[in-house]
Coordinates of C-alpha atoms in Angstrom, one line a residue:
Chain A
M1 CA 79.0 81.1 109.0
S2 CA 80.7 80.1 112.1
F3 CA 83.8 78.8 113.9
P4 CA 84.3 75.0 113.7
N5 CA 84.3 73.3 117.3
A6 CA 86.9 71.2 118.7
Q7 CA 85.4 68.2 117.3
A8 CA 85.2 69.4 113.9
R9 CA 86.4 66.8 111.3
I10 CA 89.1 68.1 109.3
L11 CA 91.1 67.3 106.3
I12 CA 94.2 68.3 105.1
Q13 CA 94.7 68.5 101.2
G14 CA 98.2 68.1 100.4
M15 CA 99.0 66.2 103.8
T16 CA 101.6 64.1 102.2
G17 CA 104.1 66.8 101.6
K18 CA 106.3 68.5 104.1
E19 CA 104.3 71.4 105.2
G20 CA 101.2 69.0 105.2
S21 CA 102.5 66.2 107.2
R22 CA 104.1 68.8 110.1
M23 CA 100.7 70.3 110.1
A24 CA 99.0 67.0 110.7
R25 CA 101.6 66.6 113.3
W26 CA 101.1 69.6 115.2
M27 CA 97.2 69.7 115.1
I28 CA 96.8 66.2 115.9
S29 CA 99.0 66.5 118.9
S30 CA 97.2 69.5 119.9
G31 CA 93.8 67.7 120.0
A32 CA 92.4 68.5 116.5
N33 CA 90.3 65.8 115.2
V34 CA 92.1 65.4 111.9
V35 CA 90.3 62.6 110.1
A36 CA 92.3 62.0 106.7
G37 CA 94.6 63.8 104.2
V38 CA 93.7 64.3 100.4
T39 CA 96.8 64.0 97.6
P40 CA 96.0 63.2 94.2
G41 CA 97.8 59.8 93.3
K42 CA 98.7 59.3 96.7
G43 CA 95.7 57.5 97.9
G44 CA 96.2 54.4 100.2
Q45 CA 99.4 55.8 102.2
E46 CA 99.2 57.2 105.6
V47 CA 100.7 60.2 107.1
E48 CA 100.5 60.3 111.1
G49 CA 97.9 57.3 111.3
R50 CA 95.5 58.8 108.7
P51 CA 94.8 57.6 105.5
I52 CA 95.4 59.6 102.6
F53 CA 92.8 59.8 99.7
N54 CA 92.9 60.9 96.0
S55 CA 90.0 63.2 96.0
V56 CA 88.2 65.5 98.6
K57 CA 85.0 63.0 97.2
E58 CA 86.9 60.0 98.2
A59 CA 87.5 61.1 101.6
P60 CA 85.4 60.6 104.9
P61 CA 83.0 63.6 105.3
A62 CA 84.8 66.6 107.0
D63 CA 83.7 70.1 108.3
V64 CA 86.9 71.9 107.8
S65 CA 89.6 71.3 105.3
C66 CA 93.3 72.8 105.5
I67 CA 94.9 73.4 102.3
V68 CA 98.6 73.3 102.1
V69 CA 99.1 72.3 98.4
P70 CA 101.5 74.0 96.0
S71 CA 100.1 77.5 94.9
A72 CA 99.5 76.6 91.3
H73 CA 96.8 74.0 92.7
V74 CA 95.1 75.7 95.5
L75 CA 92.2 77.2 93.5
S76 CA 91.4 73.6 92.2
A77 CA 91.5 72.4 95.7
V78 CA 89.2 75.0 97.2
K79 CA 86.6 73.9 94.4
E80 CA 87.0 70.4 95.3
A81 CA 86.4 71.1 98.9
L82 CA 83.1 73.4 98.2
D83 CA 82.0 70.8 95.9
S84 CA 82.1 68.3 99.0
N85 CA 80.1 70.9 101.0
I86 CA 83.0 71.5 103.3
Q87 CA 82.0 74.6 105.7
F88 CA 85.3 75.9 106.7
I89 CA 88.5 76.4 104.5
H90 CA 91.9 77.5 105.7
V91 CA 94.5 78.1 103.1
L92 CA 98.2 78.0 104.3
T93 CA 99.8 78.6 100.8
E94 CA 101.2 81.5 100.0
N95 CA 102.2 83.2 96.5
I96 CA 98.9 82.7 94.8
A97 CA 98.1 84.5 91.6
L98 CA 96.0 87.4 92.5
H99 CA 93.4 86.5 89.8
D100 CA 93.2 83.1 91.9
A101 CA 92.9 85.0 94.9
V102 CA 90.0 86.8 94.0
Q103 CA 88.3 83.8 92.5
I104 CA 88.9 81.8 95.6
R105 CA 87.3 84.8 97.7
R106 CA 84.3 85.0 95.3
L107 CA 83.6 81.1 95.6
A108 CA 83.6 81.0 99.2
K109 CA 81.4 84.1 99.4
D110 CA 78.7 82.7 97.3
K111 CA 78.7 79.6 98.9
G112 CA 78.6 81.3 102.2
I113 CA 81.4 79.6 104.0
L114 CA 84.1 81.0 106.1
L115 CA 87.8 81.1 104.2
F116 CA 90.7 82.1 105.9
G117 CA 93.6 82.8 103.5
P118 CA 95.5 82.6 101.6
A119 CA 98.6 82.6 103.3
S120 CA 96.7 82.4 106.4
V121 CA 98.6 80.7 109.2
G122 CA 95.6 80.0 111.0
V123 CA 92.9 80.5 113.6
L124 CA 92.6 79.6 117.2
H125 CA 89.5 79.8 119.4
F126 CA 89.6 79.4 123.2
P127 CA 89.7 77.0 125.0
D128 CA 90.4 74.1 122.5
M129 CA 89.9 75.1 118.7
R130 CA 93.0 75.7 116.4
I131 CA 93.2 75.4 112.7
G132 CA 96.3 75.7 110.9
Y133 CA 99.6 76.3 112.7
L134 CA 99.0 79.5 114.9
G135 CA 100.2 79.4 118.6
G136 CA 102.9 77.2 117.6
E137 CA 103.4 73.6 118.5
K138 CA 101.0 73.5 121.7
P139 CA 98.8 76.7 121.5
F140 CA 96.8 75.7 124.6
S141 CA 99.6 74.8 126.8
G142 CA 99.3 77.7 128.9
Q143 CA 101.6 80.2 127.3
I144 CA 98.9 81.8 125.6
K145 CA 96.5 83.1 128.1
E146 CA 92.8 82.8 128.0
G147 CA 90.5 85.8 127.9
D148 CA 88.2 88.2 125.9
I149 CA 90.3 89.6 123.5
A150 CA 89.9 88.9 119.9
L151 CA 93.3 89.7 117.8
I152 CA 93.2 89.8 114.2
S153 CA 96.0 90.4 112.1
T154 CA 97.3 90.3 108.2
S155 CA 100.6 88.8 110.2
G156 CA 100.8 85.4 111.6
G157 CA 104.0 86.0 113.0
M158 CA 102.6 89.1 114.7
T159 CA 99.6 87.4 115.6
N160 CA 102.0 85.2 117.9
E161 CA 104.0 87.9 118.8
L162 CA 101.0 89.7 120.0
M163 CA 99.6 87.2 121.9
A164 CA 102.6 86.4 123.7
A165 CA 102.9 89.7 124.9
L166 CA 99.6 90.2 125.9
S167 CA 99.8 87.2 127.9
R168 CA 102.8 88.1 129.4
A169 CA 100.7 91.4 130.7
G170 CA 98.2 89.0 132.0
L171 CA 95.9 89.5 129.1
G172 CA 93.9 86.9 127.8
I173 CA 93.0 85.8 124.0
R174 CA 89.7 84.4 123.1
L175 CA 90.2 84.4 119.3
A176 CA 92.9 84.9 117.4
M177 CA 92.8 85.3 113.1
A178 CA 96.0 85.3 111.0
I179 CA 94.0 86.4 107.6
G180 CA 96.9 86.7 105.5
G181 CA 98.6 89.6 104.2
G182 CA 97.6 89.2 100.6
Q183 CA 96.0 91.9 98.4
V184 CA 92.8 89.9 98.5
V185 CA 92.2 87.0 100.9
G186 CA 88.7 84.9 101.9
T187 CA 88.2 86.8 105.2
G188 CA 89.5 90.8 105.3
L189 CA 90.3 92.4 108.1
S190 CA 86.8 94.3 108.4
E191 CA 84.9 90.8 107.7
A192 CA 86.9 89.4 110.7
I193 CA 86.1 92.1 112.8
A194 CA 82.5 91.5 112.3
L195 CA 83.3 87.6 113.3
A196 CA 84.5 89.2 116.6
E197 CA 82.1 91.4 117.1
A198 CA 79.3 88.6 116.9
D199 CA 81.1 86.5 119.5
P200 CA 79.6 86.9 122.6
D201 CA 82.7 86.0 124.6
V202 CA 84.9 88.6 122.5
K203 CA 85.0 91.7 124.6
R204 CA 87.5 93.8 123.0
I205 CA 89.2 93.4 119.5
A206 CA 93.0 94.1 118.5
V207 CA 93.9 94.5 115.0
F208 CA 97.2 94.6 113.6
A209 CA 97.0 96.0 110.4
E210 CA 99.8 97.1 107.8
P211 CA 99.9 99.9 105.0
G212 CA 97.8 99.6 102.2
Q213 CA 95.0 97.7 103.8
P214 CA 91.3 99.2 103.1
L215 CA 90.2 98.9 106.6
L216 CA 92.9 101.9 107.3
R217 CA 91.0 104.4 105.1
E218 CA 87.7 103.4 106.9
L219 CA 89.3 104.2 110.3
R220 CA 90.3 107.3 109.0
R221 CA 87.1 108.1 107.9
G222 CA 85.8 107.7 111.3
W223 CA 84.7 104.2 111.0
K224 CA 84.7 102.3 114.6
P225 CA 84.3 98.6 115.8
S226 CA 81.4 98.1 118.2
K227 CA 83.5 96.9 120.9
P228 CA 86.8 98.6 122.5
F229 CA 89.4 98.7 119.9
I230 CA 92.7 98.8 119.6
L231 CA 95.2 98.8 116.3
M232 CA 98.8 98.5 115.9
L233 CA 99.9 100.0 112.5
P234 CA 103.6 99.6 111.7
G235 CA 105.7 100.8 108.9
A236 CA 107.1 104.4 109.6
A237 CA 110.4 102.8 108.1
L238 CA 108.3 102.7 104.7
D239 CA 109.5 106.2 104.3
L240 CA 113.1 105.1 103.7
L241 CA 111.8 102.5 101.0
P242 CA 110.9 103.2 97.5
R243 CA 106.9 103.5 97.6
G244 CA 104.1 101.8 95.5
L245 CA 106.2 98.3 96.0
P246 CA 104.9 95.5 98.5
Y247 CA 107.1 94.9 101.4
G248 CA 107.0 91.7 103.7
H249 CA 103.6 90.9 102.6
T250 CA 102.3 91.5 98.9
G251 CA 99.1 93.2 100.3
T252 CA 101.7 95.8 102.1
I253 CA 101.8 98.4 99.6
L254 CA 101.9 102.2 100.3
G255 CA 100.7 104.0 97.3
E256 CA 102.5 107.0 95.9
D257 CA 99.8 109.4 96.8
E258 CA 98.8 107.8 100.2
P259 CA 99.6 109.5 103.3
T260 CA 102.6 108.2 105.5
V261 CA 102.2 105.9 108.5
V262 CA 102.9 108.7 110.8
Q263 CA 100.4 110.7 109.2
T264 CA 97.6 107.6 109.1
R265 CA 98.2 107.1 112.8
E266 CA 97.6 110.7 113.7
D267 CA 94.0 110.8 111.6
I268 CA 93.2 107.6 112.9
R269 CA 93.4 108.5 116.9
K270 CA 91.9 111.8 115.8
Q271 CA 88.7 109.8 115.2
G272 CA 89.3 108.6 118.8
V273 CA 90.7 105.2 117.9
A274 CA 93.5 104.0 119.9
C275 CA 96.5 103.5 117.5
A276 CA 100.0 101.8 118.4
A277 CA 103.0 102.1 117.0
T278 CA 105.1 99.6 118.7
V279 CA 104.4 96.2 120.6
A280 CA 104.8 97.9 124.1
E281 CA 102.2 100.8 123.4
F282 CA 99.7 98.1 121.7
V283 CA 99.7 95.9 125.3
S284 CA 99.5 99.3 127.5
L285 CA 96.7 100.7 125.3
M286 CA 95.2 97.1 125.3
K287 CA 95.3 97.2 129.2
Q288 CA 94.0 100.6 129.4
T289 CA 90.7 99.0 128.1
Y290 CA 90.1 97.3 130.9
V291 CA 90.3 100.1 133.6
Chain B
M1 CA 105.2 96.2 87.8
K2 CA 104.7 98.7 85.4
L3 CA 104.7 98.2 81.2
I4 CA 105.7 101.0 79.1
E5 CA 103.2 101.7 76.6
A6 CA 105.1 99.6 73.7
D7 CA 105.0 96.5 75.7
G8 CA 101.6 96.8 76.8
K9 CA 100.3 97.4 73.5
R10 CA 102.0 94.2 72.5
L11 CA 100.4 92.6 75.1
L12 CA 97.0 93.9 74.3
R13 CA 97.1 92.9 70.3
E14 CA 98.2 89.4 71.7
I15 CA 95.0 89.0 73.8
G16 CA 92.7 90.5 71.1
V17 CA 92.5 94.2 71.6
A18 CA 93.1 96.4 68.4
V19 CA 95.9 98.7 69.0
P20 CA 97.4 101.4 65.9
V21 CA 99.8 100.1 63.5
G22 CA 103.0 101.4 64.9
F23 CA 107.0 100.1 65.6
L24 CA 110.0 101.2 67.9
F25 CA 112.0 104.0 66.4
G26 CA 114.8 101.9 64.7
E27 CA 113.0 98.7 64.0
P28 CA 112.4 98.1 60.3
A29 CA 109.4 99.7 59.1
T30 CA 107.5 101.4 56.2
F31 CA 105.2 103.9 57.2
S32 CA 103.3 106.5 55.6
G33 CA 102.0 109.6 57.6
P34 CA 100.2 111.0 59.6
G35 CA 100.9 109.7 63.0
Y36 CA 102.4 110.4 66.5
V37 CA 105.9 109.7 67.9
K38 CA 105.7 108.9 71.6
A39 CA 108.3 109.0 74.2
Q40 CA 108.4 105.5 76.3
V41 CA 108.7 106.9 79.6
L42 CA 106.5 105.6 82.7
K43 CA 104.7 108.9 83.5
G44 CA 101.2 110.3 82.8
G45 CA 100.5 113.7 81.0
R46 CA 103.0 112.9 78.3
G47 CA 100.8 115.0 75.7
K48 CA 101.0 118.1 78.0
A49 CA 104.8 117.5 78.9
G50 CA 105.4 117.3 74.6
L51 CA 106.6 113.9 75.1
V52 CA 104.1 112.9 72.3
Q53 CA 104.0 114.5 69.1
R54 CA 101.9 114.6 66.0
F55 CA 104.0 114.4 62.5
E56 CA 102.2 114.6 59.0
K57 CA 105.1 113.0 56.8
P58 CA 107.7 110.1 58.1
E59 CA 110.3 112.7 57.2
E60 CA 109.7 114.6 60.2
I61 CA 110.1 111.7 62.8
S62 CA 113.8 112.1 63.7
G63 CA 113.6 115.8 63.9
I64 CA 110.9 115.3 66.3
I65 CA 112.6 112.6 68.6
E66 CA 115.5 114.9 69.1
N67 CA 113.0 117.7 70.1
I68 CA 111.1 115.1 72.4
K69 CA 114.8 114.4 73.8
S70 CA 115.3 117.6 74.7
K71 CA 112.1 117.5 77.1
L72 CA 113.0 114.2 78.6
G73 CA 115.3 116.0 81.4
T74 CA 115.9 113.3 84.0
L75 CA 113.0 110.9 82.7
S76 CA 114.1 107.2 81.8
C77 CA 113.3 106.7 78.3
E78 CA 112.9 103.4 76.7
G79 CA 112.6 104.4 73.2
F80 CA 110.1 106.3 70.8
L81 CA 106.9 104.3 69.6
V82 CA 105.8 105.8 66.1
E83 CA 102.2 105.0 65.4
E84 CA 100.2 105.6 62.2
E85 CA 96.8 107.5 63.2
A86 CA 94.1 105.5 63.9
P87 CA 90.8 107.4 62.5
H88 CA 87.7 107.4 65.0
V89 CA 84.7 108.8 65.9
K90 CA 84.5 109.1 69.6
Q91 CA 87.0 108.7 72.6
W92 CA 86.3 106.5 75.7
F93 CA 88.5 105.6 78.9
I94 CA 88.4 102.4 80.4
S95 CA 90.7 100.8 83.6
I96 CA 90.1 97.4 85.4
D97 CA 92.1 97.3 88.8
L98 CA 91.5 95.4 91.7
D99 CA 89.0 97.1 94.5
R100 CA 90.9 95.6 97.6
A101 CA 87.8 96.7 99.9
A102 CA 85.9 94.5 97.9
G103 CA 88.2 91.9 97.2
D104 CA 87.3 92.1 93.3
W105 CA 87.8 93.4 90.0
R106 CA 86.2 96.9 89.4
V107 CA 86.0 98.3 85.7
N108 CA 85.5 102.2 85.3
I109 CA 84.5 103.5 81.8
G110 CA 84.0 107.1 80.7
E111 CA 83.8 109.3 78.0
G112 CA 88.0 109.9 77.5
G113 CA 90.3 112.3 76.6
M114 CA 92.2 114.5 78.8
D115 CA 89.4 115.3 81.4
V116 CA 87.6 112.1 82.2
A117 CA 84.1 111.7 83.7
T118 CA 83.6 108.2 84.8
A119 CA 80.3 107.1 83.4
H120 CA 80.4 103.4 84.8
S121 CA 82.2 102.2 87.8
Q122 CA 81.3 98.4 89.3
L123 CA 82.4 95.2 89.9
V124 CA 83.4 93.2 86.8
A125 CA 81.4 90.2 88.1
S126 CA 78.3 92.2 87.8
F127 CA 79.0 94.3 84.8
Q128 CA 76.9 94.0 81.7
D129 CA 76.6 96.3 79.0
E130 CA 76.0 95.9 75.4
K131 CA 78.5 98.3 73.9
F132 CA 81.4 97.2 76.4
G133 CA 80.4 93.7 77.6
T134 CA 82.6 92.2 75.0
L135 CA 85.6 94.1 75.3
V136 CA 85.6 93.7 79.2
R137 CA 85.7 90.3 79.1
V138 CA 88.6 89.9 76.5
L139 CA 90.3 92.5 78.9
M140 CA 89.6 90.2 82.0
D141 CA 90.8 87.1 80.5
G142 CA 93.9 88.5 79.2
M143 CA 94.4 90.0 82.6
R144 CA 94.2 86.5 84.3
T145 CA 96.3 85.0 81.5
H146 CA 98.9 87.4 81.9
R147 CA 98.6 87.9 85.5
L148 CA 97.6 91.7 85.2
Q149 CA 97.0 93.9 88.5
S150 CA 95.5 96.8 86.7
L151 CA 94.8 97.9 83.4
E152 CA 94.0 101.6 81.9
I153 CA 93.3 102.7 78.3
N154 CA 93.0 106.0 77.8
P155 CA 91.9 106.7 75.2
L156 CA 90.0 104.1 73.7
A157 CA 89.0 105.1 70.4
E158 CA 85.4 103.9 68.9
R159 CA 85.7 103.5 65.2
A160 CA 83.0 104.6 62.9
D161 CA 81.9 100.7 62.5
G162 CA 81.4 101.0 66.5
S163 CA 84.7 98.8 67.1
F164 CA 87.5 99.8 69.6
V165 CA 91.3 100.5 69.1
A166 CA 93.4 101.2 72.1
L167 CA 95.2 104.4 71.5
D168 CA 97.3 104.1 74.9
A169 CA 98.2 101.3 77.4
K170 CA 98.9 101.7 80.9
I171 CA 99.6 98.2 82.3
V172 CA 100.7 96.8 85.5
K173 CA 101.8 93.2 86.0
E174 CA 101.2 91.6 89.5
D175 CA 104.0 91.6 91.7
E176 CA 104.6 88.1 92.2
S177 CA 106.6 88.5 95.2
T178 CA 107.6 91.1 97.8
V179 CA 110.6 92.9 97.6
S180 CA 113.1 90.9 99.6
S181 CA 116.1 93.0 99.4
V182 CA 116.7 96.7 99.5
E183 CA 120.1 98.3 100.3
L184 CA 120.0 101.4 102.7
D185 CA 122.8 103.9 103.8
G186 CA 123.3 102.8 107.3
D187 CA 125.8 100.5 109.1
I188 CA 123.5 97.7 110.9
A189 CA 123.0 94.6 108.9
L190 CA 119.5 93.3 108.9
V191 CA 118.3 89.7 108.4
L192 CA 114.5 90.2 109.0
S193 CA 112.2 87.4 109.3
G194 CA 108.0 87.8 108.8
G195 CA 106.0 90.0 106.7
G196 CA 104.6 92.0 109.3
A197 CA 107.6 91.4 112.1
S198 CA 110.2 92.7 109.4
L199 CA 108.3 96.1 109.3
V200 CA 108.1 96.3 113.0
A201 CA 111.7 95.6 113.4
L202 CA 112.9 98.5 111.1
D203 CA 110.6 100.9 112.8
A204 CA 112.1 99.4 116.0
L205 CA 115.8 100.0 114.8
I206 CA 115.1 103.6 113.3
A207 CA 113.3 104.6 116.6
A208 CA 116.6 103.3 118.7
G209 CA 118.6 105.5 116.8
G210 CA 120.1 103.0 114.5
K211 CA 120.5 103.3 110.8
A212 CA 119.7 100.3 108.8
A213 CA 122.2 99.0 106.0
N214 CA 119.7 97.3 104.1
F215 CA 116.1 95.9 104.3
V216 CA 115.9 91.9 103.7
E217 CA 113.2 89.8 104.9
L218 CA 113.1 85.9 105.0
S219 CA 109.7 84.3 105.7
G220 CA 108.5 80.8 106.3
N221 CA 110.8 77.9 105.9
P222 CA 113.3 79.3 103.3
D223 CA 116.2 76.6 102.2
P224 CA 119.2 77.2 104.3
E225 CA 121.1 77.7 101.3
V226 CA 119.0 80.4 100.3
I227 CA 119.3 82.0 104.0
R228 CA 123.1 81.5 104.1
Q229 CA 123.5 83.2 100.4
T230 CA 121.0 85.9 101.5
A231 CA 122.9 86.6 104.7
L232 CA 126.3 86.6 102.9
R233 CA 125.0 89.3 100.5
V234 CA 123.9 91.5 103.7
F235 CA 127.2 90.9 105.6
S236 CA 129.2 91.6 102.8
K237 CA 128.7 95.3 102.7
P238 CA 131.8 97.3 104.2
D239 CA 131.9 99.2 107.3
L240 CA 129.3 97.4 109.3
K241 CA 129.0 98.1 112.7
A242 CA 126.4 95.3 113.8
V243 CA 124.6 92.2 112.7
W244 CA 120.8 92.1 113.8
V245 CA 118.5 89.2 113.1
A246 CA 114.9 89.8 114.2
G247 CA 111.7 88.5 113.7
S248 CA 108.2 87.4 115.3
Y249 CA 107.7 84.9 117.8
A250 CA 107.9 82.2 114.7
N251 CA 104.4 80.0 114.5
F252 CA 106.5 77.3 112.2
T253 CA 110.0 78.6 111.4
D254 CA 112.6 76.0 112.5
I255 CA 114.7 78.8 114.3
A256 CA 117.7 76.6 115.1
A257 CA 117.7 76.0 111.1
M258 CA 117.8 79.4 110.3
L259 CA 120.3 80.6 112.9
S260 CA 122.6 77.9 111.9
A261 CA 122.5 79.2 108.2
I262 CA 123.2 83.2 109.4
R263 CA 126.3 82.1 111.6
A264 CA 127.7 80.1 108.7
A265 CA 127.3 83.5 106.5
Y266 CA 128.8 85.6 109.0
D267 CA 131.8 83.3 109.2
D268 CA 132.0 83.3 105.6
A269 CA 132.2 87.1 105.7
G270 CA 134.9 87.2 108.2
L271 CA 133.0 89.5 110.6
S272 CA 133.8 90.1 114.2
I273 CA 131.1 92.5 115.0
P274 CA 128.0 92.4 117.6
F275 CA 125.8 89.8 116.8
V276 CA 122.3 90.2 118.3
V277 CA 119.3 87.9 117.8
R278 CA 115.8 88.7 118.6
R279 CA 113.9 85.3 117.6
D280 CA 111.8 82.9 119.4
G281 CA 109.5 80.0 118.2
P282 CA 110.2 76.3 117.0
N283 CA 113.7 74.9 118.2
A284 CA 114.4 78.4 119.6
D285 CA 116.3 76.8 122.8
Q286 CA 118.9 75.0 120.3
A287 CA 119.2 78.1 118.5
Q288 CA 120.2 80.0 121.8
T289 CA 122.4 77.4 123.1
E290 CA 124.4 77.0 119.8
T291 CA 124.6 80.9 118.8
L292 CA 125.8 81.7 122.3
A293 CA 128.4 78.7 122.3
W294 CA 129.7 79.7 118.9
A295 CA 129.6 83.5 119.9
E296 CA 131.7 82.6 123.1
A297 CA 134.3 80.2 120.9
K298 CA 134.9 83.2 118.7
H299 CA 134.9 85.9 120.8
I300 CA 132.0 87.8 119.2
P301 CA 129.7 89.9 121.4
C302 CA 126.6 88.6 121.3
L303 CA 122.9 89.0 122.6
F304 CA 120.0 86.5 122.1
H305 CA 116.9 87.7 122.6
R306 CA 113.7 85.6 123.2
A307 CA 110.0 86.5 122.8
D308 CA 110.2 88.2 126.6
I309 CA 112.4 91.0 125.1
D310 CA 110.3 92.6 122.4
L311 CA 111.5 94.1 119.0
E312 CA 111.9 97.7 120.4
A313 CA 113.7 96.5 123.5
S314 CA 116.3 94.3 121.5
A315 CA 116.9 97.1 119.1
K316 CA 118.0 99.4 121.9
A317 CA 120.0 96.7 123.5
L318 CA 121.7 96.4 120.5
I319 CA 122.4 99.9 120.1
S320 CA 123.9 100.3 123.3
L321 CA 126.4 97.7 122.7
L322 CA 128.0 100.0 119.8

């Protein structure tokens, strides 16, 4: 299981749709090797100069598939990609049935491939590999600084936000993963941390996690990543809102018998893990890992 | 979403799990005793609270209901389930729910009743058992069909012939979407974007001393009309002091389209209170130019913050305008 390189051949399943065609445009303009698109019934068309096929089997061989199909079709799109031996799958689509998400995760695990999502905005690896939308239209144009941080987040928007904030402070990114904010994803926070730990160019790890993530329980019990580590945990505001319901992401649920976010931060800090409540605090804690 | 027991049992019957003969009090039914009257409340420990009571003869049912009503207090009760007693030889407990750390379904089985000791706890994918295997398969298929998040049957009664009957049902349906809108007591109208950033923004507003009038979250690229309608609902609350449109540095949201819809809602609501934006991402330059020009023409106090002003700083700037 590894990240694709910048030459990896990429398919976009659902490329004829609005999101799919924009993803094709952005990925191609940022240098990604998009070889074809797949939309059942639309074989023979072209999007952004790339051919569309009716199935993954008919399409040219590829290493990566980005899945942007409607939520009810994601599970079958993943199966199709796995049947064609695709080694890395990114699922942008959100609002997937929980039972489908569990099955997608199981299928990817059984095959031993990397799968991000559902509801993953993408992954990015400096200097030149970006899958999905992460980092916006031109992720390698200099606004995001190259460096040695791995940033892992349940939120796509906050991944981008924190990459921008770190870059403004002169701190650079090596690897960023927006894993998706659902209850079940192909690559969870702990698994993404393991990928960052295994990457020799990553020297420190930052995680943006929302209440309800199982990682928080591990951190409260004293588990720690093997590289310098900063956590940002938002959600003190959940105290204003009824518990047991999902806010922002379907995986962001503070259970009725769980400690408050403020308490969780305290518990985690007591275990010796730097835990930020705000973006400014996050950046400042990250800076301290360099001294 | 939690289902009351009567709805949960209807669902169990539909997927092929036996439940006792029963009806909601008030429905036409012929019935002989003995049996139980069960208040349909979403609360555990009903037996100990006197919200489940046994009867010998049907004539006793009305009296029992009156007695249970007197014990409900402020609990919301959706009727009374009247059930025939189901003869059995043993009681079990079974639940299936999501093990988030494993990212898979977990089944727990134990000897049932009031004090449960779990005998099995393992992932459904690897669960094999002569006694419970078929039941777990039936339950899992039903959970998939009905998009259930969790299911608990306690007690699960075993009849003399070895078959099972569900004496209770605690079923939770999957929340298919997040809570997109909650009304709060404050006076700052919020239009938040981004699953994570909406929490960060609300935290920031509270830390800056502001009081939110609502929690509203719009993610991705919603239809402009949906944005306008949602914002209009937020802006229609009386006595608002300011509007804060806040979100993360978007990867793929069209910021200009979103702001245009939000400005239209502000105009429709006839507001003149400060309008503070903290957004960046695709088409943010256009959004900023258009918003500032609109505010100037209408003499609306307005700040438009980009990514270089973080959510906390923007919240503080908004509060200092008031």
